[in-house]
Coordinates of C-alpha atoms in Angstrom, one line a residue:
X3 CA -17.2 -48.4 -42.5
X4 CA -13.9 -48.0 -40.4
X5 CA -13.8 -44.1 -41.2
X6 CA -17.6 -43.8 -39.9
X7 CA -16.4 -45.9 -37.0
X8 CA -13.3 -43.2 -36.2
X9 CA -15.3 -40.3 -37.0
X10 CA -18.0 -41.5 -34.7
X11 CA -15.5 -42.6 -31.8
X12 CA -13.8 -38.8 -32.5
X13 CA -17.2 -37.1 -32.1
X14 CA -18.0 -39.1 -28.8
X15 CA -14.3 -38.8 -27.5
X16 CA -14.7 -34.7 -28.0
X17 CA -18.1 -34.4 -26.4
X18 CA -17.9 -36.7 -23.9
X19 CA -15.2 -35.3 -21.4
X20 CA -15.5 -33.4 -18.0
X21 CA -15.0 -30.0 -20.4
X22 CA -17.8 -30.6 -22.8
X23 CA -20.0 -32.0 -20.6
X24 CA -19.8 -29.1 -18.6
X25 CA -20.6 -26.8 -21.1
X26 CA -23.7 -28.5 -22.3
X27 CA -24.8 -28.6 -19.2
X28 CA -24.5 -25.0 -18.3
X29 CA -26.4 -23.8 -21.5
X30 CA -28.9 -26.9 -21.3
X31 CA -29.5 -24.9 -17.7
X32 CA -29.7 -21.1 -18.8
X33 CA -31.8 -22.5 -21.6
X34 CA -34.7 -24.0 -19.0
X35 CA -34.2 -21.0 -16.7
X36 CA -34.9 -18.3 -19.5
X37 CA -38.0 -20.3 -21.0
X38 CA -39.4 -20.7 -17.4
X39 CA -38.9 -17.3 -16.7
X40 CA -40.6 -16.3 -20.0
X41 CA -43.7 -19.3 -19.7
X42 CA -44.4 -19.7 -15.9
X43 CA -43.3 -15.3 -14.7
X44 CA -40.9 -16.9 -11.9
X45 CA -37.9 -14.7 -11.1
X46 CA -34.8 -15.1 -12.4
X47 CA -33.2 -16.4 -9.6
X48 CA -35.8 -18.8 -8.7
X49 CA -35.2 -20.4 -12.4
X50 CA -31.1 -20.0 -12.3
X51 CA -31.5 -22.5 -8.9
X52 CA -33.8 -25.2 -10.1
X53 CA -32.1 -25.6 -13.4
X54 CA -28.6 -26.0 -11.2
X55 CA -30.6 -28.5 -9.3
X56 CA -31.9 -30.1 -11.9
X57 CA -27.9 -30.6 -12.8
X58 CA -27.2 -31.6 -9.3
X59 CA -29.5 -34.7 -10.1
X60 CA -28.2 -35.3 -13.1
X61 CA -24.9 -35.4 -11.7
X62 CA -26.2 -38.5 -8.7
X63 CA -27.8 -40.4 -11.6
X64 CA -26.1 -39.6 -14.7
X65 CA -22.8 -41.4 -15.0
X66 CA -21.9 -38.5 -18.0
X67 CA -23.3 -35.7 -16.0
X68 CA -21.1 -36.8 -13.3
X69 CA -18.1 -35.8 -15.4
X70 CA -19.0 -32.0 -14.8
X71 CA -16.7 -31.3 -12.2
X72 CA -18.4 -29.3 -9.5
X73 CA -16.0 -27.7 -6.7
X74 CA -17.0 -25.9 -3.9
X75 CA -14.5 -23.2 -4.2
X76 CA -16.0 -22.0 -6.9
X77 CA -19.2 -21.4 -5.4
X78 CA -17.4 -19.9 -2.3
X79 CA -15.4 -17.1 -4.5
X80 CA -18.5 -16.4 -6.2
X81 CA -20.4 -15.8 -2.8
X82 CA -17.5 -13.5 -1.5
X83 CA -17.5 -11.1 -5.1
X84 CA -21.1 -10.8 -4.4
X85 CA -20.6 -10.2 -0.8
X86 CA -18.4 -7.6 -1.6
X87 CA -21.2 -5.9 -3.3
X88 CA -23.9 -6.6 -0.6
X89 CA -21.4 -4.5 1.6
X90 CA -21.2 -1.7 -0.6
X91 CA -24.9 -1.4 -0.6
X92 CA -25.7 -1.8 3.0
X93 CA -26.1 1.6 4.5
X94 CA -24.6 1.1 8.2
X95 CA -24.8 5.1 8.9
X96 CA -28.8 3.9 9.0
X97 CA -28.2 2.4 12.3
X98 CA -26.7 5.5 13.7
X99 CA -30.0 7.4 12.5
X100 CA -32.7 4.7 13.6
X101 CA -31.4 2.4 16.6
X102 CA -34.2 0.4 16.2
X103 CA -33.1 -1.1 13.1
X104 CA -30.7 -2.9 15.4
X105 CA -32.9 -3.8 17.9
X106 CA -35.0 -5.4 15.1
X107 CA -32.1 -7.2 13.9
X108 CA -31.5 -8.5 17.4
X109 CA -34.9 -9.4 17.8
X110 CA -35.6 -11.5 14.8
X111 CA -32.8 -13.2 15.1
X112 CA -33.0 -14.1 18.6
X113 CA -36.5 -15.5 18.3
X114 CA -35.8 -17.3 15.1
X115 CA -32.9 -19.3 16.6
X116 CA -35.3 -19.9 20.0
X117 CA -37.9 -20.7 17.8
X118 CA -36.1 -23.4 15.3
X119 CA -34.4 -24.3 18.4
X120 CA -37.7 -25.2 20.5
X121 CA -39.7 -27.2 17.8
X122 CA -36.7 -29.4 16.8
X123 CA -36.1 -30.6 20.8
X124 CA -39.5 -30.1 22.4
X125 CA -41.4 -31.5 18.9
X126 CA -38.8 -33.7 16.6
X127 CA -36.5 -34.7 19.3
X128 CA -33.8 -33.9 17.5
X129 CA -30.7 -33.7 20.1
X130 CA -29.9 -30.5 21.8
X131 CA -26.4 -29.9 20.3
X132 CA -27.6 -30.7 16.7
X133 CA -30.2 -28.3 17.1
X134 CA -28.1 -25.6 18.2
X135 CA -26.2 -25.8 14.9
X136 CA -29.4 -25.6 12.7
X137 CA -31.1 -23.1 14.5
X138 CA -27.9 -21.0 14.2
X139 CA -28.1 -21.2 10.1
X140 CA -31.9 -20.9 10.2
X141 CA -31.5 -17.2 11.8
X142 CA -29.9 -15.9 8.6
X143 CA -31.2 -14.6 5.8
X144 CA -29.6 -14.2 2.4
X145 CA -28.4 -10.8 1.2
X146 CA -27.4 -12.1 -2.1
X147 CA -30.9 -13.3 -2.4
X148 CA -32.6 -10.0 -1.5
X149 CA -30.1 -7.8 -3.3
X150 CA -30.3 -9.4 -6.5
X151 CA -33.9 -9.2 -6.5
X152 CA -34.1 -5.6 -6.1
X153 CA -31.7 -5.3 -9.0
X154 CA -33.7 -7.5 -11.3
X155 CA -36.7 -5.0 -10.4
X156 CA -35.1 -1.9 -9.9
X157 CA -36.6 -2.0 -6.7
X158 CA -36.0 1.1 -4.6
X159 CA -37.8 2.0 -1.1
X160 CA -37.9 1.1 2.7
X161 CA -38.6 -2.5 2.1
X162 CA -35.7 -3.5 0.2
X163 CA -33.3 -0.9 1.7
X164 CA -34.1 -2.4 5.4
X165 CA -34.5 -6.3 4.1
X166 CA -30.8 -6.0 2.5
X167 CA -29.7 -4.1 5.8
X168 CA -31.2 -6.4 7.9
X169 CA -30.4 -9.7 6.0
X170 CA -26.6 -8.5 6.1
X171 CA -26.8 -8.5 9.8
X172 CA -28.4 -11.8 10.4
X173 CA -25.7 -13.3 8.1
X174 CA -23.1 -11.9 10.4
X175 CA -24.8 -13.1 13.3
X176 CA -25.1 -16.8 12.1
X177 CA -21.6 -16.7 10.8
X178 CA -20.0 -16.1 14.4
X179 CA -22.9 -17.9 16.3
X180 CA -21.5 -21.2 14.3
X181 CA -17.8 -20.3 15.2
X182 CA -18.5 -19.5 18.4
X183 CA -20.6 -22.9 18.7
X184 CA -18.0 -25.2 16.4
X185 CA -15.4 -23.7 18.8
X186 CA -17.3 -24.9 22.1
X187 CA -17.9 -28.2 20.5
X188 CA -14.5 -28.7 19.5
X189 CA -13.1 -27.3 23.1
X190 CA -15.6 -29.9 24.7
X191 CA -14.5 -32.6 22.7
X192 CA -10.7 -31.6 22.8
X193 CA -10.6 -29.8 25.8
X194 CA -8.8 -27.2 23.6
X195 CA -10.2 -24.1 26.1
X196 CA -8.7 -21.8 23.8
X197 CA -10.7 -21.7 20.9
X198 CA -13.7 -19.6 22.9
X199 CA -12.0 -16.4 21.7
X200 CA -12.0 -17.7 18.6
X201 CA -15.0 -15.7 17.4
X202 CA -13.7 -12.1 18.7
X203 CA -10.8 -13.0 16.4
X204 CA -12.5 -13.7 13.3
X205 CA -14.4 -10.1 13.5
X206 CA -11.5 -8.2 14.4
X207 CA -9.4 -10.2 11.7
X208 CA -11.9 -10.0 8.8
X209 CA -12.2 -6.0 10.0
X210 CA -8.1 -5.8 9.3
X211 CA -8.5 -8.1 6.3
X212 CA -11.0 -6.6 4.7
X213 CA -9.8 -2.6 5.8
X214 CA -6.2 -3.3 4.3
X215 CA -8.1 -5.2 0.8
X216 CA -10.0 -1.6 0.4
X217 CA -7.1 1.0 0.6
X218 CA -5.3 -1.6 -1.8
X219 CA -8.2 -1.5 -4.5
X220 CA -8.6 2.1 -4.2
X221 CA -5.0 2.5 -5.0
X222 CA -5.1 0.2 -7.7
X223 CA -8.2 2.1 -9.2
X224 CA -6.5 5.3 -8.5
X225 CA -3.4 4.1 -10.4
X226 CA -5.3 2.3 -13.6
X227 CA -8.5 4.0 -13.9
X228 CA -10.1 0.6 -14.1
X229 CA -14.1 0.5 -14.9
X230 CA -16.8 -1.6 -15.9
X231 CA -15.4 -5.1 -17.0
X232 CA -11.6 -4.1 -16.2
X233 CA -12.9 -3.5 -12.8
X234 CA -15.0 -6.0 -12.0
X235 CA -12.3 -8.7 -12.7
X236 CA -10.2 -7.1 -10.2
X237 CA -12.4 -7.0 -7.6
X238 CA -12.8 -11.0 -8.6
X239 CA -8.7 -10.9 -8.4
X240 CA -9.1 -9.0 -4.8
X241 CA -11.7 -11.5 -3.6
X242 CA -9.3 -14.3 -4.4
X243 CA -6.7 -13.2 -2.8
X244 CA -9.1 -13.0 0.6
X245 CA -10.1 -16.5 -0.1
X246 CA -6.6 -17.8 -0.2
X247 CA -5.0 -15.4 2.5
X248 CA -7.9 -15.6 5.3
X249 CA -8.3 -19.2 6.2
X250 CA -4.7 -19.8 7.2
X251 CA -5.1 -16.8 9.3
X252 CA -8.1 -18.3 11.0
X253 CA -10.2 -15.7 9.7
X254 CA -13.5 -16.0 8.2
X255 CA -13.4 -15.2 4.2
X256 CA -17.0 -14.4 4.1
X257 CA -16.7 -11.5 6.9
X258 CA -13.8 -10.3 5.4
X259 CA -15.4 -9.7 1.9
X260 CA -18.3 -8.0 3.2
X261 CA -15.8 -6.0 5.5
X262 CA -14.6 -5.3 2.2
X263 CA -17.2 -3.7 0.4
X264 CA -18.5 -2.1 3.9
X265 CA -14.9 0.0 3.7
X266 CA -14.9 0.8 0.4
X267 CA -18.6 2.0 0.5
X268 CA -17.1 4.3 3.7
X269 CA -14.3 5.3 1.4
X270 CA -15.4 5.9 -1.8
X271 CA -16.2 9.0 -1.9
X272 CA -16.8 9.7 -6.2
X273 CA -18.2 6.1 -6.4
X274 CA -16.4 5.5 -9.0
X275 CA -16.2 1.8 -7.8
X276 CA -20.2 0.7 -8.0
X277 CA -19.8 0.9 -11.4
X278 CA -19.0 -3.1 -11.5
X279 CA -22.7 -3.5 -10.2
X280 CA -24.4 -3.5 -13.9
X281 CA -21.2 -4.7 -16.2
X282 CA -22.0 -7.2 -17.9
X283 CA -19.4 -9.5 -16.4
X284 CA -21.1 -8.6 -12.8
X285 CA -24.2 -10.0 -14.6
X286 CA -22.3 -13.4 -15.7
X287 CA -20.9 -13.5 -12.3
X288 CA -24.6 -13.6 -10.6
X289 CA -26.0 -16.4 -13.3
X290 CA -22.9 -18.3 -12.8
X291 CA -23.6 -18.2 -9.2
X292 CA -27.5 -19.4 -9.1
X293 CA -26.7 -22.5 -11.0
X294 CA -23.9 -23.6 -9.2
X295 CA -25.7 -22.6 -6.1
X296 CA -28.7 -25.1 -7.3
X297 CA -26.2 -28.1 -8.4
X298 CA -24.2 -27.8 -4.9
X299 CA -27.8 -29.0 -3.1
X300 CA -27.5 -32.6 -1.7
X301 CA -30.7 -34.9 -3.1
X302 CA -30.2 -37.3 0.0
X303 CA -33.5 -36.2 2.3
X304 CA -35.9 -38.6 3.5
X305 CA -40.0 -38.1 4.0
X306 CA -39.1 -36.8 7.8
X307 CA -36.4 -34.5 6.7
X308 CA -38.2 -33.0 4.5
X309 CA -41.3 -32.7 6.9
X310 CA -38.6 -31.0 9.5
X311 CA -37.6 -28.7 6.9
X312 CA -40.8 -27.6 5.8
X313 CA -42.2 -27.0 9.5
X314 CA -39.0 -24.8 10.2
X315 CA -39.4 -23.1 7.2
X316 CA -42.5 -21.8 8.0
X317 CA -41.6 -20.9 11.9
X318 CA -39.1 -19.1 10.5
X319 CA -40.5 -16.9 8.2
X320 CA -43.2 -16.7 11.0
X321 CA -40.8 -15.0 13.3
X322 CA -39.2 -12.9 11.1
X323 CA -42.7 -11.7 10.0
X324 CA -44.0 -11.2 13.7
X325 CA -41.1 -9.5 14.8
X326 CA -40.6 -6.9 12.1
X327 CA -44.4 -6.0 12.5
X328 CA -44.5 -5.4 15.9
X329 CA -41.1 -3.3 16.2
X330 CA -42.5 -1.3 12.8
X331 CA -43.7 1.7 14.7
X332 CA -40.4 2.3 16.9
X333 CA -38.3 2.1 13.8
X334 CA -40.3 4.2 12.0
X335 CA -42.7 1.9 9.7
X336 CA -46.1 1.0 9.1
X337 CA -47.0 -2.8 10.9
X338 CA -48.2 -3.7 7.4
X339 CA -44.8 -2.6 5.9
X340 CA -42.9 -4.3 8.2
X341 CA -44.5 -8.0 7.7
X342 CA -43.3 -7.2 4.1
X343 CA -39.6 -6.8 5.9
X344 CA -40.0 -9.8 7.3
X345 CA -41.3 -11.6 4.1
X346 CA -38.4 -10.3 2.4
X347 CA -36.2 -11.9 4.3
X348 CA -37.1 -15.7 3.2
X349 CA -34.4 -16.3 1.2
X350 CA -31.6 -18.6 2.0
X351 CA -28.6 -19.3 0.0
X352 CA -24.9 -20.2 -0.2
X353 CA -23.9 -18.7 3.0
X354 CA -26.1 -20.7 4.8
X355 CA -25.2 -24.1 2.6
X356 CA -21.2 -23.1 3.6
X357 CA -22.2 -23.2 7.3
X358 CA -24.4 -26.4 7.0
X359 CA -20.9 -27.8 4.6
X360 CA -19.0 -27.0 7.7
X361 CA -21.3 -29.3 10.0
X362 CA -20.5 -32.2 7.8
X363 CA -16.8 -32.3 8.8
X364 CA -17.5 -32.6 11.9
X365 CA -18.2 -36.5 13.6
X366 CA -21.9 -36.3 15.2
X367 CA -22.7 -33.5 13.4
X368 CA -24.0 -35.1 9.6
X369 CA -27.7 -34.8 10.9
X370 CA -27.4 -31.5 11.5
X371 CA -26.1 -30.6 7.8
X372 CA -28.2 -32.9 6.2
X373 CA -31.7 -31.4 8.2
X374 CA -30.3 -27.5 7.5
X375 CA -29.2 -28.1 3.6
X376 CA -32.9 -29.0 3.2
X377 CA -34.1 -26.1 4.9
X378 CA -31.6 -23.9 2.8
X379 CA -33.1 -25.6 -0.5
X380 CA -36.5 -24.9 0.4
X381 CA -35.6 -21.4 0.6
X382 CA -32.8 -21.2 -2.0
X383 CA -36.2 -21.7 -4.2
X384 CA -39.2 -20.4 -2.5
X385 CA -37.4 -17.9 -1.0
X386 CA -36.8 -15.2 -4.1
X387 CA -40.5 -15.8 -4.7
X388 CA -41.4 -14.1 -1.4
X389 CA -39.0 -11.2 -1.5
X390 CA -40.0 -10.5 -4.7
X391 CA -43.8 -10.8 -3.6
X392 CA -42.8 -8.5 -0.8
X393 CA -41.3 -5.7 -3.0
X394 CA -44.7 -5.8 -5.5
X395 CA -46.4 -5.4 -2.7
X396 CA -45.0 -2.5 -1.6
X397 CA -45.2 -1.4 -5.2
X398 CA -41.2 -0.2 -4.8
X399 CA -39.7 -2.0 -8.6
X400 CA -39.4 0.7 -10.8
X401 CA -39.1 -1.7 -13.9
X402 CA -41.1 -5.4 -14.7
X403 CA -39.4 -8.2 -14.5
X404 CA -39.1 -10.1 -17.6

């Protein structure tokens, strides 16, 4: 009948668009993640990023998926607002207190990039300057990863103070290690000589960025009395504004963001602004994130790619493991304690997937993105899993995860 026929081609007209689709997706997603959770005892976030994979395949074979629109912006504000609250966390006075936090930091970062970086030249053959650029996002770990973890358990203790402190630091590491090393290919290439100072100006900038983005938040709270919700948005608002003002002023938005929380942590002296940490809209925020995080992965690895990954996955949590043991003692831990830092620090997420993004625009460089986007997805998933072993372990969640 022609009204069946109009009502059916209305139905399909209404579902089937980029908006709807979209939708369906994202609760077909948060559905699978909370019955996995509940069935199989997974964390959270380890559910959250295979369902968003799961999308992220639909998307490559699904000619209807593939009307979700998926930009990377997104992704990217939703990294820097979680930043932001890494950096309010992260207790930098701690270095002042124990130096050898530092020289931890150092070390397992060091022997994680000349680790990555041997067994890709010496064993894969994979050419030096593409192995430079991996090894480089290999050293970091995720703070997003580690600090949402210990919020889902309520962890508290050594372990997840010192993973989150020493995650942070890695991340900052990796992030000017790849400017530094984009800016001496670039200068080879271009014989553009200036772009070596490149990296001093993104920390100094993201420092002036993110100082002037605190004072401005505090007056804003100050002036509207803004909690919960209210105040979460405009931190999302603030964040924004980084992500649109700090790339045209050649500055990293990532460093600047966590400059941002780092000031206001130093400033805030009522801490009245860590009360966006458990609104409900921080909450949406962090699901949001894990299932975009999961549909952003590339499914384009072959058999040897995957092989790579999966043998630098497991150097790398090696070193990380061998070097917070054996520098436990000077900074004050047990050995035993100390592999659990290192086990902790697993996780990779979207700050690494930004830097291995980065690679791709660059001629010569797709291997490179391609070989450490698998390695991030390995640890985007197994990653949480270890943290979250790590904390049990050390017996420091207060509640059970769900």
């Amino acid at each position: 009948m022609p009204e069946i026929d109009r009502l059916m081609e209305g139905l399909e007209s209404g579902l089937i668009n980029p908006f709807s689709i979209t939708v369906l997706l994202f609760l077909a997603a948060l559905f699978c993640a909370e019955v996995t959770v509940r069935l199989a005892r997974v964390p959270r976030i380890v559910s959250l990023v295979a369902a968003g994979a799961a999308i992220g395949w639909l998307r490559g074979v699904s000619a209807t998926a593939s009307l979700m629109p998926l930009p990377r912006s997104l992704l990217e504000i939703l990294a820097l607002v979680l930043i932001f609250e890494v950096g309010q966390r992260v207790p930098l006075s701690w270095l002042r207190r124990n130096p050898w936090l530092l020289v931890t930091s150092v070390a397992e970062s060091a022997l994680t990039f000349a680790g990555v970086q041997s067994i890709l030249v010496l064993v894969f053959r994979i050419p030096m300057v593409e192995s430079l650029f991996v090894s480089v996002i290999c050293m970091a770990s995720s703070p997003i990863v580690v600090m949402c973890v210990s919020k889902d358990l309520a962890a508290r203790g050594q372990i997840a103070e010192r993973a989150l402190l020493l995650s942070t630091l890695s991340s900052v590491y990796a992030v000017l290690g790849m400017q530094f090393l984009l800016s001496g290919y670039l200068a080879a290439n271009n014989a553009e000589l200036e772009r070596a100072a490149q990296p001093l100006v993104q920390l100094l900038g993201s420092f002036v960025l993110g100082t002037l983005a605190a004072s401005v938040l505090r007056l804003y709270v100050f002036l509207t009395g803004a909690r919960g919700a209210v105040l979460t948005i405009g931190i999302v608002c603030f964040c924004l504004l980084l992500y649109a003002a700090a790339p045209p002023l050649g500055i990293s938005p990532v460093l600047s963001s966590l400059f941002f929380g780092l000031m206001v942590r130093a400033t805030d002296r009522t801490h009245r602004l860590l009360a966006h940490q458990t609104s409900e809209a921080g909450v949406m925020l962090s699901v949001g994130y894990f299932v975009l995080l999961g549909a952003s992965f590339r499914w384009t690895g072959t058999a040897m790619t995957v092989a790579i990954a999966t043998a630098i996955s497991i150097l790398r949590i090696g070193a990380k493991v061998l070097v917070n043991s054996l520098l436990a003692r000077p900074a004050a831990l047990q050995p035993g304690r100390g592999a659990l830092v290192g086990l902790a620090l697993a996780p990779l997420s979207s700050l690494a997937l930004i830097l291995a993004a980065s690679l791709s625009q660059h001629a010569g460089l797709e291997q490179a993105s391609d070989l450490a986007a698998m390695v991030i997805l390995m640890m985007a998933v197994f990653g949480p899993l270890l943290t979250e072993w790590a904390l049990r372990r050390a017996k420091e969640p207060t509640r059970q995860s769900e």
